[in-house]
XYZ file of N, CA and C in Angstrom:
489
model
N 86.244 -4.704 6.623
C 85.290 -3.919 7.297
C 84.251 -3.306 6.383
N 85.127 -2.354 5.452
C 83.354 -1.452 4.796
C 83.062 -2.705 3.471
N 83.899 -3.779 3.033
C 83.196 -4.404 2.219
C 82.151 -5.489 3.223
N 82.498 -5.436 4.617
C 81.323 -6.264 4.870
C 80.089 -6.043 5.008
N 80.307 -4.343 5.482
C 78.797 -3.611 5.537
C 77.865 -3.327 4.472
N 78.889 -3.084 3.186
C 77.900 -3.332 1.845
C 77.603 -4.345 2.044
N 78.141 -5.517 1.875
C 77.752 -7.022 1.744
C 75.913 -7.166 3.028
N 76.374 -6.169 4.229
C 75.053 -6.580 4.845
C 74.188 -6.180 4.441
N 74.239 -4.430 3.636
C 72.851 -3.393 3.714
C 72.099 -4.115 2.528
N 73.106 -4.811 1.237
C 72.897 -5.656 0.303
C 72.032 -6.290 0.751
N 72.406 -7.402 1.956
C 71.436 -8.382 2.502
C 70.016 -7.760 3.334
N 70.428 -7.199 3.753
C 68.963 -6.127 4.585
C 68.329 -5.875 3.784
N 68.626 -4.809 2.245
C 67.905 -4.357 1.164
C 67.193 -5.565 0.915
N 67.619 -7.029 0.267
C 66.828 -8.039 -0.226
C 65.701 -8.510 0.721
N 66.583 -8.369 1.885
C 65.441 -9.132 3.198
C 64.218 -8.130 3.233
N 63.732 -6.906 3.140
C 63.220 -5.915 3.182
C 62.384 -6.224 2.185
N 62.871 -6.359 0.804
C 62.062 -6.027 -0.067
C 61.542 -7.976 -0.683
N 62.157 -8.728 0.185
C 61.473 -10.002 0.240
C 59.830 -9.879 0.927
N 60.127 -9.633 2.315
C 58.872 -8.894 3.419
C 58.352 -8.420 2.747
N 58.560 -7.284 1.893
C 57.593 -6.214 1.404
C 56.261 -7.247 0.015
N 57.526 -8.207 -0.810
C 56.392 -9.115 -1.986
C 56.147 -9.497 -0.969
N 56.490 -10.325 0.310
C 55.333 -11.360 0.524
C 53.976 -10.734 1.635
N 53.883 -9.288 1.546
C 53.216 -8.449 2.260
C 52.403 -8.587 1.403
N 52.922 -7.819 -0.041
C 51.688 -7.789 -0.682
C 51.168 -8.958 -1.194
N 51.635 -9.961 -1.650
C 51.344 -11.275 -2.258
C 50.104 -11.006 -1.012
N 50.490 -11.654 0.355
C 49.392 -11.602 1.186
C 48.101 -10.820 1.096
N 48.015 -9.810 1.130
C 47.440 -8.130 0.669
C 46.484 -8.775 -0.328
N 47.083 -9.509 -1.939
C 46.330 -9.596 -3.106
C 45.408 -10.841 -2.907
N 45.742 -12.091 -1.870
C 45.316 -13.205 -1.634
C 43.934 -12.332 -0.570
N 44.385 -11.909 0.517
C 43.571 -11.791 1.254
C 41.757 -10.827 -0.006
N 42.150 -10.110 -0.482
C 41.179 -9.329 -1.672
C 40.637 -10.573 -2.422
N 41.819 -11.153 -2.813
C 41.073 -11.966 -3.987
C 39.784 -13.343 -3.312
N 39.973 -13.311 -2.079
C 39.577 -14.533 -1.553
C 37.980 -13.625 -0.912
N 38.325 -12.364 -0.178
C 36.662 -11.837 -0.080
C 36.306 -10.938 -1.452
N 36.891 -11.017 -2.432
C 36.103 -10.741 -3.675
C 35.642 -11.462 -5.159
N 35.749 -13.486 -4.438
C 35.798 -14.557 -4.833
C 34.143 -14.497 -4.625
N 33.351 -14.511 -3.845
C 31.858 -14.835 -4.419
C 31.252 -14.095 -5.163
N 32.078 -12.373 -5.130
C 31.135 -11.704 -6.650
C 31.385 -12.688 -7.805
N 32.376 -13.071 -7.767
C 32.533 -14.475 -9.678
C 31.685 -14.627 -9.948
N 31.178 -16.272 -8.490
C 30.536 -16.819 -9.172
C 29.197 -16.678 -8.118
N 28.260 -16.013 -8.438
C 26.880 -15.451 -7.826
C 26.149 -16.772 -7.015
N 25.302 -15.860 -6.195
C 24.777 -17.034 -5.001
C 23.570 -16.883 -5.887
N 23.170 -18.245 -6.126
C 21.797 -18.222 -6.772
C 21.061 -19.677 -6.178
N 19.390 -19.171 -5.796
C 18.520 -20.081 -5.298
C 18.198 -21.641 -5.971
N 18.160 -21.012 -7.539
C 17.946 -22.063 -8.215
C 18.530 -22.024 -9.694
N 19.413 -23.142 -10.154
C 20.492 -23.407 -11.245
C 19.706 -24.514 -12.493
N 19.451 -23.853 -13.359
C 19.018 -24.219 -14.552
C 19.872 -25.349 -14.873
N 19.837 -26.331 -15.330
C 20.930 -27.334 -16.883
C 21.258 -26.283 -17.834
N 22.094 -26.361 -18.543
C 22.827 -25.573 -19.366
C 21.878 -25.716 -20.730
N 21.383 -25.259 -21.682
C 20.108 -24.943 -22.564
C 21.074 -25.323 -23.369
N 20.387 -26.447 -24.482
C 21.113 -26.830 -25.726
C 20.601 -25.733 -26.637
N 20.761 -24.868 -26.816
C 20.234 -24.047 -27.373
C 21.292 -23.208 -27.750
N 22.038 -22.192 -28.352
C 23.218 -21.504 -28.772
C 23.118 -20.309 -29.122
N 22.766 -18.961 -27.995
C 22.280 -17.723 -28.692
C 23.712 -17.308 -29.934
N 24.630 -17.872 -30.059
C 25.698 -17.030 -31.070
C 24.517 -17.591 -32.568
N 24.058 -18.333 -32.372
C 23.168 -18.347 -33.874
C 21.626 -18.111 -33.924
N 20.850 -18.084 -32.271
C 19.667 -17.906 -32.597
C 19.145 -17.266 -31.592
N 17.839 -16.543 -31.077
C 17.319 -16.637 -29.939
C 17.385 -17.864 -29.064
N 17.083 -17.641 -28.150
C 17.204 -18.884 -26.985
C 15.825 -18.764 -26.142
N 15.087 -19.690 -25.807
C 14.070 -19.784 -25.011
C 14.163 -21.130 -24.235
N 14.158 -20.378 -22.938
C 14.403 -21.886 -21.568
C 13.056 -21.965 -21.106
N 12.141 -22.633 -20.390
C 11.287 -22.382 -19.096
C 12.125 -22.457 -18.024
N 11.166 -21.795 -17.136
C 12.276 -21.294 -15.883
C 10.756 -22.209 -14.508
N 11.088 -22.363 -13.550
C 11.015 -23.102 -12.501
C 9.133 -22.673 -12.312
N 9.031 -21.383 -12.162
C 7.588 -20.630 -11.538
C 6.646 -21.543 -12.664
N 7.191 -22.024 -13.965
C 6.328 -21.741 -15.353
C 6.060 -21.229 -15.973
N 7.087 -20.147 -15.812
C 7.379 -18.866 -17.095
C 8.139 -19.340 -18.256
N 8.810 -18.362 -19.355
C 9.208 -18.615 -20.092
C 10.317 -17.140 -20.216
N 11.720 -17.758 -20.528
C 12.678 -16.790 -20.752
C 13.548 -16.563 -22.468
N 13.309 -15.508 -23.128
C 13.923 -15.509 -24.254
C 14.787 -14.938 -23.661
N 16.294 -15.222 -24.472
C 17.824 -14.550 -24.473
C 18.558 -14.263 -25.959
N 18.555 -13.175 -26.252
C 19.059 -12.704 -27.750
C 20.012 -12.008 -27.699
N 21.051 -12.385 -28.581
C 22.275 -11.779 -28.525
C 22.306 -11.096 -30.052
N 23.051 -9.840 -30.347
C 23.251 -9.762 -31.837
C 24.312 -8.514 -31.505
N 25.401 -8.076 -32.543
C 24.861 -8.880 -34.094
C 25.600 -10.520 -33.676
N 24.462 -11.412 -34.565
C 25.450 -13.040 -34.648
C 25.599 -12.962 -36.551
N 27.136 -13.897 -36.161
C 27.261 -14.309 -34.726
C 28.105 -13.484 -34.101
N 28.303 -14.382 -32.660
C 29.101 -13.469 -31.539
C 30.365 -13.360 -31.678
N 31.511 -12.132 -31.875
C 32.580 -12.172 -32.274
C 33.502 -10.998 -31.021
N 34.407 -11.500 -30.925
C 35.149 -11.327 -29.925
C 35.739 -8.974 -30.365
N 35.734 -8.358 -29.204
C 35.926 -7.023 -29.358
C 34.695 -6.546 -30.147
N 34.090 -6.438 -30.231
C 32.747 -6.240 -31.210
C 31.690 -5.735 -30.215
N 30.559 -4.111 -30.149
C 29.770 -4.353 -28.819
C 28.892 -4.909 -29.600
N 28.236 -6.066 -28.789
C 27.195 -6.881 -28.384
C 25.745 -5.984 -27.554
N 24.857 -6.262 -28.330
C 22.889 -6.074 -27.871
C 22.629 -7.032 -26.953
N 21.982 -7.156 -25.676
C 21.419 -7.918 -25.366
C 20.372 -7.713 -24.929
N 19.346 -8.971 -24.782
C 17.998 -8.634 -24.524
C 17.186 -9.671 -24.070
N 16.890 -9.762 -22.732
C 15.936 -10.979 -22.234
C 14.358 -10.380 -21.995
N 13.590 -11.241 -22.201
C 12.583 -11.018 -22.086
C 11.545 -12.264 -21.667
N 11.064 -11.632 -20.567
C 10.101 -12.957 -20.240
C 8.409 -13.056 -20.277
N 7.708 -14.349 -20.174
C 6.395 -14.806 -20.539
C 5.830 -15.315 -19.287
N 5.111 -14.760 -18.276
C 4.672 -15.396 -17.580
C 5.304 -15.838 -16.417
N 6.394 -14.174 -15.928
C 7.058 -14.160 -15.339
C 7.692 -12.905 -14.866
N 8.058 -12.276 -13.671
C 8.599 -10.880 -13.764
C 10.115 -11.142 -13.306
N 10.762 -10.105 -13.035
C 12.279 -9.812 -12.501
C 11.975 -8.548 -12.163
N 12.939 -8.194 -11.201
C 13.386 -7.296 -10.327
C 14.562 -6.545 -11.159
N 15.385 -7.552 -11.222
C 16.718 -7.456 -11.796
C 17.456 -8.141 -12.863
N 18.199 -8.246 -13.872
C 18.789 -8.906 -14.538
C 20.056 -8.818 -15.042
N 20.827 -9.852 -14.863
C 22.194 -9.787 -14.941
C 22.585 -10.791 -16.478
N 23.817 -10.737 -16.745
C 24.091 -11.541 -17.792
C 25.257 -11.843 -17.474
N 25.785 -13.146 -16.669
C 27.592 -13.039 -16.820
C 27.946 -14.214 -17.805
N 29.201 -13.754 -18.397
C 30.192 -14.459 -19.564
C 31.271 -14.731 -18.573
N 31.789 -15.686 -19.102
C 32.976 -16.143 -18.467
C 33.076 -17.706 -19.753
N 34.280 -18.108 -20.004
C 34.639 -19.068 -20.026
C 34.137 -20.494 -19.440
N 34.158 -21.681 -20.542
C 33.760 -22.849 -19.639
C 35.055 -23.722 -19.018
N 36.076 -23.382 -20.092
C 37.208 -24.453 -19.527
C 37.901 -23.177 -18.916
N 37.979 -22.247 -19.360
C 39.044 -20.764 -18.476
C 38.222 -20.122 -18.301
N 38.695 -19.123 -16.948
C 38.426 -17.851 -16.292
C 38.608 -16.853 -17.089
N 38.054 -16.023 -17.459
C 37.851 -14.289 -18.325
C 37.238 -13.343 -17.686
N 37.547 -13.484 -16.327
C 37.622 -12.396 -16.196
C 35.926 -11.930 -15.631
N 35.626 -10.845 -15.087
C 34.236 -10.600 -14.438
C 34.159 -9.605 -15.357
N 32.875 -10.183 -16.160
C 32.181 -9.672 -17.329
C 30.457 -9.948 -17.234
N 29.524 -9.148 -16.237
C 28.634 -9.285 -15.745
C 27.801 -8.109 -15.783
N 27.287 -7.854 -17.328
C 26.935 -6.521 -17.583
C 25.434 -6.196 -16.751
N 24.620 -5.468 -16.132
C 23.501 -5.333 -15.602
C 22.347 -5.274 -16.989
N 21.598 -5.504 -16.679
C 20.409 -5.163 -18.211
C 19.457 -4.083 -17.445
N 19.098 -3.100 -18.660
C 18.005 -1.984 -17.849
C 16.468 -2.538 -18.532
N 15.361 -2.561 -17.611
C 14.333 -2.460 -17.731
C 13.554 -2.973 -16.778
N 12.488 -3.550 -16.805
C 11.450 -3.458 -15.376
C 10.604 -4.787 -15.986
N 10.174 -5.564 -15.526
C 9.471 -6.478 -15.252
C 9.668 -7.573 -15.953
N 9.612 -7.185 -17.112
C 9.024 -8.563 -18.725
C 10.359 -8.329 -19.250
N 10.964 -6.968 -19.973
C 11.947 -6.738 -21.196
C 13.282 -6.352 -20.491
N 14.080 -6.718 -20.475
C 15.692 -5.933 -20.311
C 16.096 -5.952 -21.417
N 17.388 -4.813 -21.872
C 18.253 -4.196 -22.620
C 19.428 -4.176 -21.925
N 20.628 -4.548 -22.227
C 21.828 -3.852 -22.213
C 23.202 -3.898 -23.470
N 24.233 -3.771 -23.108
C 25.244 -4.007 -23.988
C 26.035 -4.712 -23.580
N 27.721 -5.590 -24.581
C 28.778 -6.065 -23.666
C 29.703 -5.924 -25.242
N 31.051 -6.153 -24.361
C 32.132 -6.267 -25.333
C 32.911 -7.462 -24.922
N 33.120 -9.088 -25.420
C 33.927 -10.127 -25.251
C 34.927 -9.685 -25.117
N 36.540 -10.192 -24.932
C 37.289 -10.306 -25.534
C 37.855 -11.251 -25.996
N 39.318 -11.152 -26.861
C 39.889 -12.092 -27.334
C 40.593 -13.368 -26.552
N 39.806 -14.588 -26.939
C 40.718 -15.811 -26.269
C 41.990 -15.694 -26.427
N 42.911 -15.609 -26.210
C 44.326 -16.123 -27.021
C 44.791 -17.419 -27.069
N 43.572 -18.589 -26.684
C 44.030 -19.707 -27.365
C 42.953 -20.206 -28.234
N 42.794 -18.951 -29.293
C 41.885 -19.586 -29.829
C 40.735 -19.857 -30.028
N 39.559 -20.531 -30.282
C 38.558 -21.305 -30.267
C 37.622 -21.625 -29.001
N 36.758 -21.279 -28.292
C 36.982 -20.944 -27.060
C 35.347 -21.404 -26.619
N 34.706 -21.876 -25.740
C 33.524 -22.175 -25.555
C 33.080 -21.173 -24.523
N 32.293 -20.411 -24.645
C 31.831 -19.489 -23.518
C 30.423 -19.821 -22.913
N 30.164 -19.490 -21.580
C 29.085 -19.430 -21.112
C 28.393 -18.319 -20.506
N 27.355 -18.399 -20.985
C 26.516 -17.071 -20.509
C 25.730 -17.177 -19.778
N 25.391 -17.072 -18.660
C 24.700 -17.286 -17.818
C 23.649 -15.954 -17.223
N 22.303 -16.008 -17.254
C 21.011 -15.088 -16.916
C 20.997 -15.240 -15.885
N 20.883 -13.872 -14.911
C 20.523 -14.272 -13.112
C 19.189 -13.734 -13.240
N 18.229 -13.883 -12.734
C 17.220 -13.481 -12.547
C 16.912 -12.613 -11.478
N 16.782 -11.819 -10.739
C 16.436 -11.803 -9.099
C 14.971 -10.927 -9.013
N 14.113 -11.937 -7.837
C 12.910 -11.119 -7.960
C 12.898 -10.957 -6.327
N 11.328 -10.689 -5.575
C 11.602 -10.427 -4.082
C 12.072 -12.244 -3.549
N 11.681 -13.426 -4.273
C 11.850 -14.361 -3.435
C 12.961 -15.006 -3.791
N 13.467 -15.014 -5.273
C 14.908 -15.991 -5.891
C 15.624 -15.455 -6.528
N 16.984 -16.120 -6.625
C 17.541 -15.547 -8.019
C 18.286 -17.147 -8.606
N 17.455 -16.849 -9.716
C 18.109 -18.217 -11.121
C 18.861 -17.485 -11.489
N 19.535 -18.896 -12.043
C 20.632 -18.982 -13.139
C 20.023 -20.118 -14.137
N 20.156 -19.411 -15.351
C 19.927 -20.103 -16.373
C 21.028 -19.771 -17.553
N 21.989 -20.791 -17.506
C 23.028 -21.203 -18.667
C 22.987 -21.031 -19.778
N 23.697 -20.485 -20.886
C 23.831 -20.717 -22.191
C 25.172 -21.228 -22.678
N 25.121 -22.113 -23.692
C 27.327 -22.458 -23.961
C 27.146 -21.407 -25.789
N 28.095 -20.911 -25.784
C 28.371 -20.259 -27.237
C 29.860 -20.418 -27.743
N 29.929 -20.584 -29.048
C 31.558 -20.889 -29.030
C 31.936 -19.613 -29.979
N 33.325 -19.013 -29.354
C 33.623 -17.603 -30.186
C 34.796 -18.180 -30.576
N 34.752 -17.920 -31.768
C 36.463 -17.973 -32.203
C 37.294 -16.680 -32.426
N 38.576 -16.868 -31.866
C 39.435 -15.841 -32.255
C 39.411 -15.009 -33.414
N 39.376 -13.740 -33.276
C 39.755 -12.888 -34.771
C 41.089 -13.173 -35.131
């Protein structure tokens, strides 16, 4: 008799707290799935990825209107925990807004999408990478642009290696 009722509340306790992970499992899916398009941004128009490599130099793309976009990173090169300057600036062209997101090309790192402050031609902001832990790591940086009619994306690849 009372060893069977332990034996059930045993089983109730597990059944309970089975329900309860797969509540939340549910809970974290349902979040992660409407907070899946902040990642990766809705943009009008998507640049080719710029052979160009701000971890060693300025970067200058043309962008679609017939402007021109510089992207400077320092100090280079780019090293992982370290804050990072950034600074776009454009030629024959304005923004509204400017974003900078990093993320990984072969892995996910995470939403690292610092805002830049300034008004038309120059933005400023800061960022801090972090550490790959496998290593050797190819990152991409990607410029959003947004004005009243679009928002680009224009690509950069940089490779950080582990400290």
């Amino acid at each position: 008799g009372a060893k069977a009722r332990n034996i059930s509340r045993t089983m109730n306790k597990h059944a309970l707290q089975a329900v309860a992970a797969t509540l939340l499992l549910a809970i974290i899916a349902v979040v992660g799935f409407k907070l899946a398009p902040q990642l990766k941004p809705a943009v009008d128009v998507r640049l080719p990825v710029s052979p160009c490599d701000p971890g060693r130099q300025a970067c200058t793309a043309r962008l679609p209107n017939g402007g021109e976009l510089t992207f400077s990173v320092s100090p280079r090169p780019i090293t992982p925990l370290r804050p990072l300057s950034l600074e776009v600036t454009l030629k024959g062209s304005r923004a509204q807004k400017v974003e900078v997101d990093f993320d990984g090309s072969e892995m996910r790192m995470g939403y690292n999408r610092p805002q830049l402050d300034g008004e038309s031609q120059r933005f400023l902001g800061q960022t801090t990478l972090p550490v790959c832990i496998t290593g050797n790591m190819t990152w991409v940086a990607t410029v959003l642009l947004s004005d009243e009619n679009q928002r680009s994306a224009i690509p950069f690849h940089f490779s950080l290696a582990a400290r």
